[in-house]
Short mmCIF file of N, CA and C and ligand atoms in Angstrom, two decimals:
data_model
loop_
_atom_site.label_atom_id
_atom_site.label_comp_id
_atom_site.label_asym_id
_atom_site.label_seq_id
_atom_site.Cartn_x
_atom_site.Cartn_y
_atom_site.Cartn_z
N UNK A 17 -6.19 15.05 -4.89
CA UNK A 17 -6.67 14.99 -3.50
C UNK A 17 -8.20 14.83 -3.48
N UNK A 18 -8.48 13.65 -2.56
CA UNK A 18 -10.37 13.31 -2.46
C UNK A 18 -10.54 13.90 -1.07
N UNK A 19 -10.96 14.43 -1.08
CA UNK A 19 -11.41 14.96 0.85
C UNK A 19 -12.39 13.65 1.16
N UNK A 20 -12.92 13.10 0.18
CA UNK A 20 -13.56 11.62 0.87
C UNK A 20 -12.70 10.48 1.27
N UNK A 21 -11.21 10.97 0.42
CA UNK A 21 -10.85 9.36 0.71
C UNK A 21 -9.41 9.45 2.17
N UNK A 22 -9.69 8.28 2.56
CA UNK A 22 -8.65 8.55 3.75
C UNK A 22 -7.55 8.32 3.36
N UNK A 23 -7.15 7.94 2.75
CA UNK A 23 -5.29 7.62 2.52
C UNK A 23 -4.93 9.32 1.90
N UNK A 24 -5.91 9.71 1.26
CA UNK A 24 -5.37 11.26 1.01
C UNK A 24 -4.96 11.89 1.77
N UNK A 25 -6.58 11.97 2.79
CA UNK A 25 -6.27 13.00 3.96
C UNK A 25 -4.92 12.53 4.88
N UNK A 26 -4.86 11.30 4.53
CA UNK A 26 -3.41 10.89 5.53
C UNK A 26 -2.15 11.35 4.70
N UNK A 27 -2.08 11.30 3.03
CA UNK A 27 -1.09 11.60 2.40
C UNK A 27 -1.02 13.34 2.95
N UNK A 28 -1.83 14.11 2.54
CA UNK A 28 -2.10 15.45 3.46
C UNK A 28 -1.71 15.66 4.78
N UNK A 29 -2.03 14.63 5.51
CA UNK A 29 -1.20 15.15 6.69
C UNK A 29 -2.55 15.76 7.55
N UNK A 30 -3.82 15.44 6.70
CA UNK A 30 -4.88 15.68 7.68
C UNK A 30 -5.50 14.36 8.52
N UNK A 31 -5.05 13.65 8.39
CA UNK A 31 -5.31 12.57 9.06
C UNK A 31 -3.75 11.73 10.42
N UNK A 32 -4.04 11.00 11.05
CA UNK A 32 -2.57 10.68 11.56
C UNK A 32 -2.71 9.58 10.97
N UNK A 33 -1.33 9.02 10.89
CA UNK A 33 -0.56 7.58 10.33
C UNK A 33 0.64 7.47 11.09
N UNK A 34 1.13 5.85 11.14
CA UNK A 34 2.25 6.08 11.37
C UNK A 34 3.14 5.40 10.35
N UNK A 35 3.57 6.79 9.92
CA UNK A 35 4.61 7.04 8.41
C UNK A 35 5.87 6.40 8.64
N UNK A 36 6.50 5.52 7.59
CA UNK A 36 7.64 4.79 7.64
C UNK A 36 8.47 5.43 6.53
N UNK A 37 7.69 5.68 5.71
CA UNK A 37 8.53 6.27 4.44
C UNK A 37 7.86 7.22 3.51
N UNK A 38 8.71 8.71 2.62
CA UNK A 38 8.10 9.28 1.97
C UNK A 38 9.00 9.78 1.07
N UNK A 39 8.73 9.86 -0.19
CA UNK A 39 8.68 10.62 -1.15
C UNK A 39 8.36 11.15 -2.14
N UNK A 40 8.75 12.00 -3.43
CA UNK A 40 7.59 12.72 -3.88
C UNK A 40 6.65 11.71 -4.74
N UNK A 41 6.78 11.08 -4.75
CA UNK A 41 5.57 9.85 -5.34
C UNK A 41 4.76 8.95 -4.97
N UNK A 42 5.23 8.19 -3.31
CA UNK A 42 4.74 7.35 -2.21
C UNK A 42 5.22 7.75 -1.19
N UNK A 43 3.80 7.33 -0.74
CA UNK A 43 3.95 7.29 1.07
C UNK A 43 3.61 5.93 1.35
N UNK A 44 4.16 5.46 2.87
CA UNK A 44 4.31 3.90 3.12
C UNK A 44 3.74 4.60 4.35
N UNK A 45 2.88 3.74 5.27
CA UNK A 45 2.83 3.88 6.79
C UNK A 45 2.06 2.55 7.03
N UNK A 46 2.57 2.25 8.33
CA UNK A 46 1.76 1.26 9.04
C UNK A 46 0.12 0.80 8.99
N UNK A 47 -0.24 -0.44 9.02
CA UNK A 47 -1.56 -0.67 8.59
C UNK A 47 -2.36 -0.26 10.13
N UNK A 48 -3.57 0.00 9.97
CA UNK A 48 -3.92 0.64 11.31
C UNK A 48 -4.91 -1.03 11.81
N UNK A 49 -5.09 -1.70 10.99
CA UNK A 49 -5.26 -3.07 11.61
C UNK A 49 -4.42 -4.15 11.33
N UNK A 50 -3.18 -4.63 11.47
CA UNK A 50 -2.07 -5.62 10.93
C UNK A 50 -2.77 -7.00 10.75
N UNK A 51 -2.24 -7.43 9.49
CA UNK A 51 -2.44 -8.91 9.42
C UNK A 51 -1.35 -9.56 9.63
N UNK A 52 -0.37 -8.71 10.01
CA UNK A 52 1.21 -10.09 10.19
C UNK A 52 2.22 -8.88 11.27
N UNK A 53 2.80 -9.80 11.40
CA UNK A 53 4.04 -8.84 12.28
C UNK A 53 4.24 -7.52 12.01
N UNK A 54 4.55 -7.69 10.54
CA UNK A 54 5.17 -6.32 9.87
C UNK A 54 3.71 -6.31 8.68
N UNK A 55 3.36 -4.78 8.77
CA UNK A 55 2.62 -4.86 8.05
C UNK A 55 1.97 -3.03 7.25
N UNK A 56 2.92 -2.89 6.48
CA UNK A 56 2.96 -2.00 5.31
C UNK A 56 1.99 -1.53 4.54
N UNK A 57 2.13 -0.48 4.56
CA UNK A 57 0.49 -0.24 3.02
C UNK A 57 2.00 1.52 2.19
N UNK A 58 1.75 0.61 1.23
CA UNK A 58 2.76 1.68 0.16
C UNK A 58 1.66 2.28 -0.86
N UNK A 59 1.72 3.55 -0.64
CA UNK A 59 0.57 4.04 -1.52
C UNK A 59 0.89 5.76 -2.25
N UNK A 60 0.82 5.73 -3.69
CA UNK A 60 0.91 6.52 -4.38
C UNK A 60 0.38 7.80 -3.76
N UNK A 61 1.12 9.32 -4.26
CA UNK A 61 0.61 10.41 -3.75
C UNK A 61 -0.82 10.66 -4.58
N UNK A 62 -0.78 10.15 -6.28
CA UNK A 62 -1.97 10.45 -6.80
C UNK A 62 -2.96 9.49 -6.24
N UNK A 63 -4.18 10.17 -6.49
CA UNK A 63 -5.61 9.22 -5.78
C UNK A 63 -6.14 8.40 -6.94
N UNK A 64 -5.44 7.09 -7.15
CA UNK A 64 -5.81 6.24 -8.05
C UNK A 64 -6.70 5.24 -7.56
N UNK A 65 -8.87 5.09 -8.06
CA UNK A 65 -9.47 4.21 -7.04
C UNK A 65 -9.07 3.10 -7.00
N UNK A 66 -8.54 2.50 -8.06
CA UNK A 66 -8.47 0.97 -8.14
C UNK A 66 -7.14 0.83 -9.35
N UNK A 67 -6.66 -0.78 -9.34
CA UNK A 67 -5.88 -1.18 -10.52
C UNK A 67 -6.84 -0.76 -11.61
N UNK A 68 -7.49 -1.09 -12.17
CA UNK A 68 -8.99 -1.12 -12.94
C UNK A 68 -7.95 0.66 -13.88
N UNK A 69 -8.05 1.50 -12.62
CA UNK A 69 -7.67 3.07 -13.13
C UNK A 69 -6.67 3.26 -13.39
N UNK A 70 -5.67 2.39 -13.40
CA UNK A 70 -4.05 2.76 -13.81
C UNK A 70 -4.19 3.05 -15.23
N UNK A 71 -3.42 3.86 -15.47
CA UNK A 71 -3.24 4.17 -17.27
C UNK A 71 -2.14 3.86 -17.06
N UNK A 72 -1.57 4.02 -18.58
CA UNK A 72 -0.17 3.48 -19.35
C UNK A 72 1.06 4.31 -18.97
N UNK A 73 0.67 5.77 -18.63
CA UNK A 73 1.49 6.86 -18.42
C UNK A 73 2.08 6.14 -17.05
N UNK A 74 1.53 5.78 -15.75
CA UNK A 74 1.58 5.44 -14.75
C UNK A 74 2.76 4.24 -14.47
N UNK A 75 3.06 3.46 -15.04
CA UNK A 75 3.48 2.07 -14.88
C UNK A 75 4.57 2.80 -14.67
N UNK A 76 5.59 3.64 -14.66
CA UNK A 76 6.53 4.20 -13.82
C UNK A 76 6.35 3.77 -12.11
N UNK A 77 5.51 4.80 -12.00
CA UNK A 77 4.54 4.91 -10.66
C UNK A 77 4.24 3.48 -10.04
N UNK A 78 3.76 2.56 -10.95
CA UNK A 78 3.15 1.42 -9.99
C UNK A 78 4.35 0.63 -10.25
N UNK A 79 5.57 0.80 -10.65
CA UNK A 79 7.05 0.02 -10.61
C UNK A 79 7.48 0.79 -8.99
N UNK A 80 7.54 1.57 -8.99
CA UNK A 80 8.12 2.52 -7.90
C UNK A 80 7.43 1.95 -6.52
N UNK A 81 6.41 1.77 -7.18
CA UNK A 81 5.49 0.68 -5.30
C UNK A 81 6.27 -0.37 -5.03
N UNK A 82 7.08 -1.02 -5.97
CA UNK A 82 7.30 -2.46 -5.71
C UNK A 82 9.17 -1.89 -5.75
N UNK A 83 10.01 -1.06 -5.91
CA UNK A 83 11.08 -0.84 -5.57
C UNK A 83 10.80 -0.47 -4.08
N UNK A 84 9.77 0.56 -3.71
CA UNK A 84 9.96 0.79 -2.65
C UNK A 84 9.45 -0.14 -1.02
N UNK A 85 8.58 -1.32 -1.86
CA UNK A 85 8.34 -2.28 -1.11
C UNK A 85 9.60 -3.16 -0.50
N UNK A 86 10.31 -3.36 -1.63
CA UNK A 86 11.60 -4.02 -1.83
C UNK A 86 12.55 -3.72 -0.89
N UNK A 87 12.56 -1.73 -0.88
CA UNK A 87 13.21 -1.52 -0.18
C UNK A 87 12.86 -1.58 1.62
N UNK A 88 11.50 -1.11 1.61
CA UNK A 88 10.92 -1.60 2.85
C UNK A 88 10.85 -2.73 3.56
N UNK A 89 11.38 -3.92 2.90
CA UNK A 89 11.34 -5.69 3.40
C UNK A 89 12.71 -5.41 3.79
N UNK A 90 13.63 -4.93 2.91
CA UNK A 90 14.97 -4.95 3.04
C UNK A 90 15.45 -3.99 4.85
N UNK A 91 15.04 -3.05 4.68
CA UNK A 91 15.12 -2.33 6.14
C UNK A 91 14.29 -2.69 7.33
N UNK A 92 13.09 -3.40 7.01
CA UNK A 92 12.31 -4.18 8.04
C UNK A 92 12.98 -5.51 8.49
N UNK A 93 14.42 -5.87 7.82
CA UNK A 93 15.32 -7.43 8.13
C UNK A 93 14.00 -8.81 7.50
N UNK A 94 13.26 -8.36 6.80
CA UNK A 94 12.53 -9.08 6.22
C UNK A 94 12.63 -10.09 4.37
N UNK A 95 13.74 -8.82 4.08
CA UNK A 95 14.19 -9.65 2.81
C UNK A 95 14.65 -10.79 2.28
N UNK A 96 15.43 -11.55 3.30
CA UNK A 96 15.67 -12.56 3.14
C UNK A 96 14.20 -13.89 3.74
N UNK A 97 13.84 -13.76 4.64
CA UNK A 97 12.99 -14.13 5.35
C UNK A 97 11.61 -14.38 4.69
N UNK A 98 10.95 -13.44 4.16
CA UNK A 98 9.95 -13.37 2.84
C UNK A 98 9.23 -12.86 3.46
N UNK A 99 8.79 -12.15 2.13
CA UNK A 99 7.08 -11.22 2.55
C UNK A 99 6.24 -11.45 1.71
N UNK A 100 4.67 -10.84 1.61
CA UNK A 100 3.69 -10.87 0.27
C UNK A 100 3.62 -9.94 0.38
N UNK A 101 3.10 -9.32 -1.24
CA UNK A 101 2.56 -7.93 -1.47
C UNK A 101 1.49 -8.44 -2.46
N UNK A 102 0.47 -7.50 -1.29
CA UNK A 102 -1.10 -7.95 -2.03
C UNK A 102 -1.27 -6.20 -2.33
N UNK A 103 -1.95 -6.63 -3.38
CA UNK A 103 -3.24 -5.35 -4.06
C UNK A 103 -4.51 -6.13 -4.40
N UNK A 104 -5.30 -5.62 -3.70
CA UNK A 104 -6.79 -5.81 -3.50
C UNK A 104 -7.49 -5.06 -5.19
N UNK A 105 -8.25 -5.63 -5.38
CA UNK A 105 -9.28 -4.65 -6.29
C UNK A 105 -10.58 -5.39 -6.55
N UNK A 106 -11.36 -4.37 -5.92
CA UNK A 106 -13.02 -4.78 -6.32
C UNK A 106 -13.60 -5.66 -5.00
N UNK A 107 -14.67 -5.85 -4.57
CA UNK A 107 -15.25 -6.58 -3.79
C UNK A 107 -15.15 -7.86 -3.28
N UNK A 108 -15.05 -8.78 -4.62
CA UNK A 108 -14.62 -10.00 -4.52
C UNK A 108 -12.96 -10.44 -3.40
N UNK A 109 -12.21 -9.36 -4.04
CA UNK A 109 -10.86 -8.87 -3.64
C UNK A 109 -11.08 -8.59 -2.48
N UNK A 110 -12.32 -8.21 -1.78
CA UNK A 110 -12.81 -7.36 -0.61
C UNK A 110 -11.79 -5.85 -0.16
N UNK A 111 -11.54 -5.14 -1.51
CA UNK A 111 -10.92 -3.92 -1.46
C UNK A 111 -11.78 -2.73 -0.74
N UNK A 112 -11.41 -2.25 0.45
CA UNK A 112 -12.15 -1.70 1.29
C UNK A 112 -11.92 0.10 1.26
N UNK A 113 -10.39 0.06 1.00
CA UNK A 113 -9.88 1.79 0.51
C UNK A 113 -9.60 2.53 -0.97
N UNK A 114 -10.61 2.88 -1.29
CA UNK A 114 -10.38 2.85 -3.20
C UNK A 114 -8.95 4.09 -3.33
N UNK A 115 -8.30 3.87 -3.11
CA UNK A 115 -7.16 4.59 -3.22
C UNK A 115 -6.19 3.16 -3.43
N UNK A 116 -5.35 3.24 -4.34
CA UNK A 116 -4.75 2.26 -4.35
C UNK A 116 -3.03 2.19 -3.58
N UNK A 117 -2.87 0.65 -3.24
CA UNK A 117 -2.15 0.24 -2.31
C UNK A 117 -1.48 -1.02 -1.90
N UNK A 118 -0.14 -1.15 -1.99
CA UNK A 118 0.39 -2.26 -2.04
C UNK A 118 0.31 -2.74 -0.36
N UNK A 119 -0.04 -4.02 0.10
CA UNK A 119 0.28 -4.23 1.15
C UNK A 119 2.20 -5.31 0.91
N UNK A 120 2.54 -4.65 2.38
CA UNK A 120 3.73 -5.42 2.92
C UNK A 120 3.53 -6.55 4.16
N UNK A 121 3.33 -7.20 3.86
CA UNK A 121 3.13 -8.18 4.62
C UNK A 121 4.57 -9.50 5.14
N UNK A 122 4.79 -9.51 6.32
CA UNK A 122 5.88 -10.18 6.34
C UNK A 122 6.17 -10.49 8.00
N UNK A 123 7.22 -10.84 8.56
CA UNK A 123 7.59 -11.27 9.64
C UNK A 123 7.22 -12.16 10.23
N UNK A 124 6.26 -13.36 10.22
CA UNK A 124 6.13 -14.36 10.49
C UNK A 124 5.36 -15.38 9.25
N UNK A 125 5.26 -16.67 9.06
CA UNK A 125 4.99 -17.67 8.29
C UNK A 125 3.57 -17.12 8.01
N UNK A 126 3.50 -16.97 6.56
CA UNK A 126 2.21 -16.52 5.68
C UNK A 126 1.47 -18.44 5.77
N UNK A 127 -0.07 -17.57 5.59
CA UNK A 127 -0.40 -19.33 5.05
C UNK A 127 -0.88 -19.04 3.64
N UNK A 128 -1.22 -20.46 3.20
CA UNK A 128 -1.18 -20.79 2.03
C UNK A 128 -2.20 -22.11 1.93
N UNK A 129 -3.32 -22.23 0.63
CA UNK A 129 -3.73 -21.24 -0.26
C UNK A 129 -4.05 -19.82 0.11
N UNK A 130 -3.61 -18.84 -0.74
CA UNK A 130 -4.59 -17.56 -0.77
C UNK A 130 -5.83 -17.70 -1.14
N UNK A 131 -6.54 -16.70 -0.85
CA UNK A 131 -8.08 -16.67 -1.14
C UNK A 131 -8.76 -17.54 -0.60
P1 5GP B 2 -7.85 -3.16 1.29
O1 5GP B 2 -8.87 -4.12 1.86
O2 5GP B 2 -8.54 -1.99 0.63
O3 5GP B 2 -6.87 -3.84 0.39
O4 5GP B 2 -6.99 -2.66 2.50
C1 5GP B 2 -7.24 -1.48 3.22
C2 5GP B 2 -6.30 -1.50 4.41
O5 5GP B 2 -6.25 -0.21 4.94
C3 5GP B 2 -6.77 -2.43 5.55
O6 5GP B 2 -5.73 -3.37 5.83
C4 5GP B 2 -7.04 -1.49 6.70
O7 5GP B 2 -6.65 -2.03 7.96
C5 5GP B 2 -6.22 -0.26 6.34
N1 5GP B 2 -6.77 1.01 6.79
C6 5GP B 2 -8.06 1.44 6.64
N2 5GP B 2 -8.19 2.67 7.13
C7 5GP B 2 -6.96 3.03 7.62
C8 5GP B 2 -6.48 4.21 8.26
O8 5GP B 2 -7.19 5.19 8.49
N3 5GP B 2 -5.16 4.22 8.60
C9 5GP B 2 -4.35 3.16 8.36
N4 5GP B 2 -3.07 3.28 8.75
N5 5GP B 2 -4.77 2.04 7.75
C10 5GP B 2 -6.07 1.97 7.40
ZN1 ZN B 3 -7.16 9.02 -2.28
#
């Protein structure tokens, strides 16, 4: 737990969100500015700042973002339809919450190129 960082205080429950999904490893809630219809942020209970910080022990953990993304497209009627899942890291990336975080992005036509 960072008392600086906000996705904590929201994993805490000291902040509001609006929570879609939880368990003892991730929390999912709504993005508080959407870039698409549907729009997800799946994020680990540990306070990891960046990809950069994942260790080896972890890759459990950062598999479990993308089952539970999976499962989140699937109950959003988005699975068939398609979504992206972005992870930001570093500036360039323009990563703005150093807590790390899968976005769900989906429900209407993505464009293309990225970046
Ligand atoms: P990043 O640029 O770090 O990949 O994405 C951070 C995301 O977190 C942004 O899409 C932003 O809208 C979202 N965000 C930032 N602060 C809050 C917050 O306090 N609550 C929620 N629900 N989303 C937030
Ligand atoms: Zn954090």
């Amino acid at each position: 737990m960072d008392q600086n960082c906000v996705f904590c205080r929201i994993i805490a429950g000291q902040s509001p969100s609006e929570m879609v999904y939880e368990d003892d490893q991730v929390v999912a809630f709504l993005d508080l500015n959407p870039a698409a219809p549907i729009h997800v942020l799946i994020v680990p209970r540990d306070h990891i700042p960046s990809i950069n910080h994942i260790t080896s022990d972890q890759e459990a953990l950062i598999g479990h973002l993308f089952t539970t993304a999976k499962q989140l497209a699937d109950s959003n009627g988005i699975a068939k339809s398609g979504y992206r899942l972005i992870m930001n890291s570093g500036p360039d990336a323009l990563q703005t919450v150093f807590h790390i975080h899968l976005h769900l992005l989906g429900g209407g036509q993505m464009r293309f190129p990225m970046g």
